[in-house]
PDB file of C-alpha atoms and ligand atoms in Angstrom:
ATOM      1  CA  MET A 133     204.368  -1.702 -43.288  1.00 65.00           C
ATOM      2  CA  ASP A 134     202.850  -4.911 -42.029  1.00 72.00           C
ATOM      3  CA  LYS A 135     203.206  -3.826 -38.414  1.00 77.00           C
ATOM      4  CA  LEU A 136     200.951  -0.922 -39.306  1.00 91.00           C
ATOM      5  CA  ILE A 137     198.051  -3.268 -39.978  1.00 94.00           C
ATOM      6  CA  LYS A 138     197.742  -4.386 -36.345  1.00 96.00           C
ATOM      7  CA  PRO A 139     194.527  -2.917 -34.913  1.00 97.00           C
ATOM      8  CA  ASN A 140     194.484  -1.255 -31.487  1.00 97.00           C
ATOM      9  CA  PHE A 141     191.200  -3.008 -30.731  1.00 98.00           C
ATOM     10  CA  TYR A 142     189.322  -5.914 -32.276  1.00 98.00           C
ATOM     11  CA  TYR A 143     185.600  -6.585 -31.853  1.00 98.00           C
ATOM     12  CA  GLN A 144     183.037  -8.818 -33.479  1.00 98.00           C
ATOM     13  CA  ASN A 145     180.928  -5.972 -34.832  1.00 98.00           C
ATOM     14  CA  ILE A 146     179.940  -2.361 -34.301  1.00 98.00           C
ATOM     15  CA  TYR A 147     177.397  -3.443 -31.663  1.00 98.00           C
ATOM     16  CA  SER A 148     179.957  -5.131 -29.413  1.00 98.00           C
ATOM     17  CA  ILE A 149     182.529  -2.314 -29.322  1.00 98.00           C
ATOM     18  CA  ASN A 150     183.236  -1.035 -25.837  1.00 98.00           C
ATOM     19  CA  TYR A 151     182.255   2.576 -26.477  1.00 98.00           C
ATOM     20  CA  GLN A 152     182.551   3.475 -22.806  1.00 98.00           C
ATOM     21  CA  ARG A 153     186.231   2.556 -22.954  1.00 97.00           C
ATOM     22  CA  LEU A 154     186.698   4.829 -25.958  1.00 98.00           C
ATOM     23  CA  LYS A 155     184.951   7.621 -24.144  1.00 98.00           C
ATOM     24  CA  ASP A 156     187.145   7.069 -21.086  1.00 97.00           C
ATOM     25  CA  ASN A 157     190.175   7.326 -23.395  1.00 97.00           C
ATOM     26  CA  ASN A 158     189.059  10.755 -24.584  1.00 98.00           C
ATOM     27  CA  ILE A 159     187.809   9.607 -27.952  1.00 98.00           C
ATOM     28  CA  HIS A 160     185.173  12.075 -29.123  1.00 98.00           C
ATOM     29  CA  TYR A 161     185.095  11.394 -32.875  1.00 98.00           C
ATOM     30  CA  LEU A 162     184.363   8.126 -34.642  1.00 98.00           C
ATOM     31  CA  LEU A 163     185.216   7.566 -38.307  1.00 98.00           C
ATOM     32  CA  LEU A 164     182.969   4.796 -39.444  1.00 98.00           C
ATOM     33  CA  ASP A 165     183.388   2.600 -42.515  1.00 98.00           C
ATOM     34  CA  ILE A 166     180.218   1.539 -44.373  1.00 97.00           C
ATOM     35  CA  ASP A 167     180.764  -1.576 -46.461  1.00 95.00           C
ATOM     36  CA  ASN A 168     180.810  -4.762 -44.439  1.00 96.00           C
ATOM     37  CA  THR A 169     181.039  -2.669 -41.262  1.00 97.00           C
ATOM     38  CA  ILE A 170     177.548  -1.101 -41.068  1.00 97.00           C
ATOM     39  CA  GLY A 171     175.977  -3.035 -43.922  1.00 94.00           C
ATOM     40  CA  ASP A 172     177.115  -5.432 -46.601  1.00 90.00           C
ATOM     41  CA  ASP A 173     177.621  -4.363 -50.217  1.00 85.00           C
ATOM     42  CA  LYS A 174     174.073  -5.386 -51.143  1.00 87.00           C
ATOM     43  CA  GLU A 175     172.329  -3.386 -48.441  1.00 91.00           C
ATOM     44  CA  LYS A 176     171.240  -0.145 -50.044  1.00 93.00           C
ATOM     45  CA  THR A 177     170.263   1.398 -46.732  1.00 96.00           C
ATOM     46  CA  PRO A 178     171.374   0.943 -43.109  1.00 96.00           C
ATOM     47  CA  CYS A 179     169.322  -1.514 -41.041  1.00 96.00           C
ATOM     48  CA  LYS A 180     167.198  -0.397 -38.103  1.00 97.00           C
ATOM     49  CA  LYS A 181     169.683  -1.834 -35.614  1.00 97.00           C
ATOM     50  CA  ALA A 182     172.468   0.323 -37.081  1.00 97.00           C
ATOM     51  CA  ILE A 183     170.265   3.414 -37.109  1.00 98.00           C
ATOM     52  CA  ASP A 184     169.407   2.849 -33.430  1.00 98.00           C
ATOM     53  CA  LEU A 185     173.047   2.317 -32.463  1.00 98.00           C
ATOM     54  CA  ILE A 186     174.257   5.468 -34.189  1.00 98.00           C
ATOM     55  CA  SER A 187     171.407   7.414 -32.703  1.00 98.00           C
ATOM     56  CA  SER A 188     172.325   6.285 -29.179  1.00 98.00           C
ATOM     57  CA  LEU A 189     176.027   7.058 -29.695  1.00 98.00           C
ATOM     58  CA  LYS A 190     175.418  10.607 -30.817  1.00 98.00           C
ATOM     59  CA  LYS A 191     175.205  11.902 -27.268  1.00 97.00           C
ATOM     60  CA  ASP A 192     178.822  10.891 -26.637  1.00 97.00           C
ATOM     61  CA  PHE A 193     180.500  11.050 -30.042  1.00 98.00           C
ATOM     62  CA  THR A 194     180.608  12.974 -33.281  1.00 98.00           C
ATOM     63  CA  ILE A 195     180.228  10.223 -35.858  1.00 98.00           C
ATOM     64  CA  ILE A 196     181.305  10.562 -39.466  1.00 98.00           C
ATOM     65  CA  LEU A 197     181.053   8.054 -42.279  1.00 98.00           C
ATOM     66  CA  PHE A 198     184.506   7.577 -43.757  1.00 98.00           C
ATOM     67  CA  THR A 199     184.219   5.293 -46.718  1.00 97.00           C
ATOM     68  CA  ASN A 200     185.882   4.329 -49.963  1.00 94.00           C
ATOM     69  CA  THR A 201     182.485   3.763 -51.491  1.00 93.00           C
ATOM     70  CA  TYR A 202     180.901   6.027 -54.090  1.00 94.00           C
ATOM     71  CA  PRO A 203     179.175   9.287 -53.084  1.00 96.00           C
ATOM     72  CA  ALA A 204     175.549   8.311 -53.800  1.00 96.00           C
ATOM     73  CA  ARG A 205     175.771   5.339 -51.429  1.00 96.00           C
ATOM     74  CA  ALA A 206     177.581   7.313 -48.741  1.00 97.00           C
ATOM     75  CA  LYS A 207     175.051  10.117 -49.051  1.00 97.00           C
ATOM     76  CA  ARG A 208     172.127   7.704 -48.650  1.00 97.00           C
ATOM     77  CA  TYR A 209     173.653   6.128 -45.538  1.00 97.00           C
ATOM     78  CA  GLY A 210     174.565   9.549 -44.174  1.00 98.00           C
ATOM     79  CA  LYS A 211     171.069  10.853 -44.651  1.00 98.00           C
ATOM     80  CA  LEU A 212     169.364   7.888 -43.000  1.00 97.00           C
ATOM     81  CA  LEU A 213     171.831   7.803 -40.106  1.00 98.00           C
ATOM     82  CA  GLY A 214     171.751  11.577 -39.769  1.00 98.00           C
ATOM     83  CA  ILE A 215     175.539  11.988 -39.935  1.00 98.00           C
ATOM     84  CA  PRO A 216     178.040  13.534 -42.373  1.00 98.00           C
ATOM     85  CA  TYR A 217     180.173  11.513 -44.766  1.00 98.00           C
ATOM     86  CA  TYR A 218     183.418  11.446 -46.683  1.00 98.00           C
ATOM     87  CA  ALA A 219     183.030   9.299 -49.794  1.00 97.00           C
ATOM     88  CA  PHE A 220     185.815   8.062 -52.089  1.00 95.00           C
ATOM     89  CA  SER A 221     188.042   8.628 -49.077  1.00 94.00           C
ATOM     90  CA  VAL A 222     190.859   6.528 -50.624  1.00 96.00           C
ATOM     91  CA  LYS A 223     191.827   4.806 -47.389  1.00 96.00           C
ATOM     92  CA  PRO A 224     194.623   4.030 -46.534  1.00 96.00           C
ATOM     93  CA  LEU A 225     195.967   7.237 -48.084  1.00 96.00           C
ATOM     94  CA  ARG A 226     196.426  10.087 -45.606  1.00 97.00           C
ATOM     95  CA  MET A 227     194.805  12.747 -47.762  1.00 97.00           C
ATOM     96  CA  ASN A 228     191.217  12.576 -46.509  1.00 97.00           C
ATOM     97  CA  TYR A 229     192.116  11.858 -42.892  1.00 98.00           C
ATOM     98  CA  LYS A 230     194.032  15.149 -43.008  1.00 98.00           C
ATOM     99  CA  LYS A 231     191.057  16.854 -44.584  1.00 98.00           C
ATOM    100  CA  PHE A 232     188.806  15.540 -41.822  1.00 98.00           C
ATOM    101  CA  LEU A 233     191.209  16.669 -39.059  1.00 98.00           C
ATOM    102  CA  LYS A 234     191.340  20.110 -40.618  1.00 98.00           C
ATOM    103  CA  ASP A 235     187.595  20.343 -41.274  1.00 98.00           C
ATOM    104  CA  TYR A 236     186.773  19.429 -37.676  1.00 98.00           C
ATOM    105  CA  LYS A 237     189.820  21.069 -36.073  1.00 98.00           C
ATOM    106  CA  VAL A 238     190.439  17.903 -34.119  1.00 98.00           C
ATOM    107  CA  ASN A 239     193.508  16.178 -32.725  1.00 97.00           C
ATOM    108  CA  THR A 240     194.263  12.549 -33.699  1.00 98.00           C
ATOM    109  CA  ASP A 241     194.246  11.604 -29.978  1.00 98.00           C
ATOM    110  CA  ASN A 242     190.512  12.209 -29.889  1.00 98.00           C
ATOM    111  CA  VAL A 243     189.623  10.089 -32.916  1.00 98.00           C
ATOM    112  CA  ALA A 244     188.984   6.382 -33.457  1.00 98.00           C
ATOM    113  CA  ALA A 245     188.364   4.722 -36.820  1.00 98.00           C
ATOM    114  CA  ILE A 246     186.187   1.634 -37.153  1.00 98.00           C
ATOM    115  CA  GLY A 247     186.229  -0.749 -40.109  1.00 98.00           C
ATOM    116  CA  ASP A 248     186.465  -4.325 -41.333  1.00 97.00           C
ATOM    117  CA  GLN A 249     189.654  -4.219 -43.393  1.00 96.00           C
ATOM    118  CA  LEU A 250     193.277  -4.208 -42.316  1.00 96.00           C
ATOM    119  CA  TYR A 251     194.691  -2.716 -45.507  1.00 94.00           C
ATOM    120  CA  THR A 252     192.269   0.192 -45.699  1.00 95.00           C
ATOM    121  CA  ASP A 253     190.636   1.012 -42.336  1.00 98.00           C
ATOM    122  CA  VAL A 254     193.335  -0.130 -39.926  1.00 97.00           C
ATOM    123  CA  LEU A 255     196.379   0.799 -41.995  1.00 97.00           C
ATOM    124  CA  GLY A 256     194.999   4.253 -42.774  1.00 97.00           C
ATOM    125  CA  ALA A 257     194.186   4.983 -39.127  1.00 98.00           C
ATOM    126  CA  ASN A 258     197.501   3.665 -37.830  1.00 97.00           C
ATOM    127  CA  LYS A 259     199.456   5.736 -40.341  1.00 97.00           C
ATOM    128  CA  MET A 260     197.717   8.802 -38.898  1.00 97.00           C
ATOM    129  CA  ALA A 261     198.121   7.685 -35.252  1.00 97.00           C
ATOM    130  CA  ILE A 262     194.343   7.453 -34.955  1.00 98.00           C
ATOM    131  CA  THR A 263     192.992   4.665 -32.728  1.00 98.00           C
ATOM    132  CA  SER A 264     192.190   1.746 -35.028  1.00 98.00           C
ATOM    133  CA  ILE A 265     189.313  -0.637 -34.396  1.00 98.00           C
ATOM    134  CA  LEU A 266     188.820  -3.751 -36.471  1.00 98.00           C
ATOM    135  CA  VAL A 267     185.483  -5.551 -36.706  1.00 98.00           C
ATOM    136  CA  ASP A 268     184.712  -8.809 -38.490  1.00 97.00           C
ATOM    137  CA  LYS A 269     183.195  -8.401 -41.946  1.00 96.00           C
ATOM    138  CA  ILE A 270     179.415  -8.795 -42.048  1.00 95.00           C
ATOM    139  CA  SER A 271     179.272 -11.055 -45.087  1.00 93.00           C
ATOM    140  CA  ASN A 272     181.161 -12.345 -48.112  1.00 90.00           C
ATOM    141  CA  ASN A 273     179.395  -9.897 -50.409  1.00 89.00           C
ATOM    142  CA  GLU A 274     182.324  -7.765 -51.532  1.00 89.00           C
ATOM    143  CA  SER A 275     184.274  -6.782 -54.618  1.00 88.00           C
ATOM    144  CA  LEU A 276     186.882  -8.978 -56.256  1.00 89.00           C
ATOM    145  CA  PHE A 277     189.508  -6.415 -55.284  1.00 88.00           C
ATOM    146  CA  THR A 278     188.512  -6.680 -51.625  1.00 89.00           C
ATOM    147  CA  LYS A 279     188.483 -10.473 -51.814  1.00 91.00           C
ATOM    148  CA  LEU A 280     192.068 -10.351 -53.075  1.00 91.00           C
ATOM    149  CA  LEU A 281     193.054  -8.029 -50.229  1.00 89.00           C
ATOM    150  CA  ARG A 282     191.526 -10.532 -47.808  1.00 92.00           C
ATOM    151  CA  VAL A 283     193.981 -13.187 -48.965  1.00 93.00           C
ATOM    152  CA  ARG A 284     196.847 -10.855 -48.108  1.00 91.00           C
ATOM    153  CA  GLU A 285     195.155  -9.919 -44.809  1.00 93.00           C
ATOM    154  CA  ASN A 286     194.685 -13.505 -43.740  1.00 93.00           C
ATOM    155  CA  ASN A 287     198.235 -14.475 -44.650  1.00 92.00           C
ATOM    156  CA  ASN A 288     199.666 -11.618 -42.627  1.00 92.00           C
ATOM    157  CA  ILE A 289     197.322 -12.086 -39.674  1.00 93.00           C
ATOM    158  CA  LYS A 290     198.940 -15.488 -39.260  1.00 91.00           C
ATOM    159  CA  LYS A 291     202.479 -14.473 -40.193  1.00 91.00           C
ATOM    160  CA  TYR A 292     202.629 -11.524 -37.784  1.00 91.00           C
ATOM    161  CA  ASN A 293     200.181 -12.868 -35.216  1.00 91.00           C
ATOM    162  CA  LEU A 294     198.115  -9.672 -35.516  1.00 93.00           C
ATOM    163  CA  ILE A 295     194.853 -10.888 -34.044  1.00 95.00           C
ATOM    164  CA  GLU A 296     193.246 -14.171 -33.203  1.00 94.00           C
ATOM    165  CA  ARG A 297     189.989 -14.465 -35.130  1.00 93.00           C
ATOM    166  CA  GLY A 298     187.078 -14.693 -32.736  1.00 94.00           C
ATOM    167  CA  LYS A 299     189.125 -13.605 -29.718  1.00 96.00           C
ATOM    168  CA  TYR A 300     187.727 -10.151 -29.133  1.00 97.00           C
ATOM    169  CA  ASP A 301     188.728  -7.316 -26.841  1.00 96.00           C
ATOM    170  CA  ASP A 302     186.546  -6.629 -23.807  1.00 93.00           C
TER     171      ASP A 302
HETATM  172 MG1   MG B 203     184.620  -2.066 -45.331  1.00 84.10          MG
END
């Protein structure tokens, strides 16, 4: 399973992702994590910078929030960003990825998933053969459960040489 946590791409944050490259690779749908990817756990609403980014990406991509967070938070982010959401998506389980693919009648080849965690965002996407994109977490504001997963992440990043922190894709 640990090979399945290697991301296809690794960037510092959602602002430094090479979206043109995704577009060139026929990616038309982006599944976007919320917590510590768009905003940290304490940010009740997306920041202006995130709103502007999503707005500019809409001409090239269909963007969907795909988050394990609770529905009220996902709904608030979705509303302010003007995009749909799947809350309680139980990443890395396949269930809601399948629901999304069915809802949008889309092929996995045309989808990329963006998030800050190997054991939810990257593992879930890789299991579905969806392009996986890892970004660094925004802050240390996160649940105890996530903090524990980070220990496992960091151990396996070293053990399996998955990424080099700070060495980002172009
Ligand atoms: Mg996250």
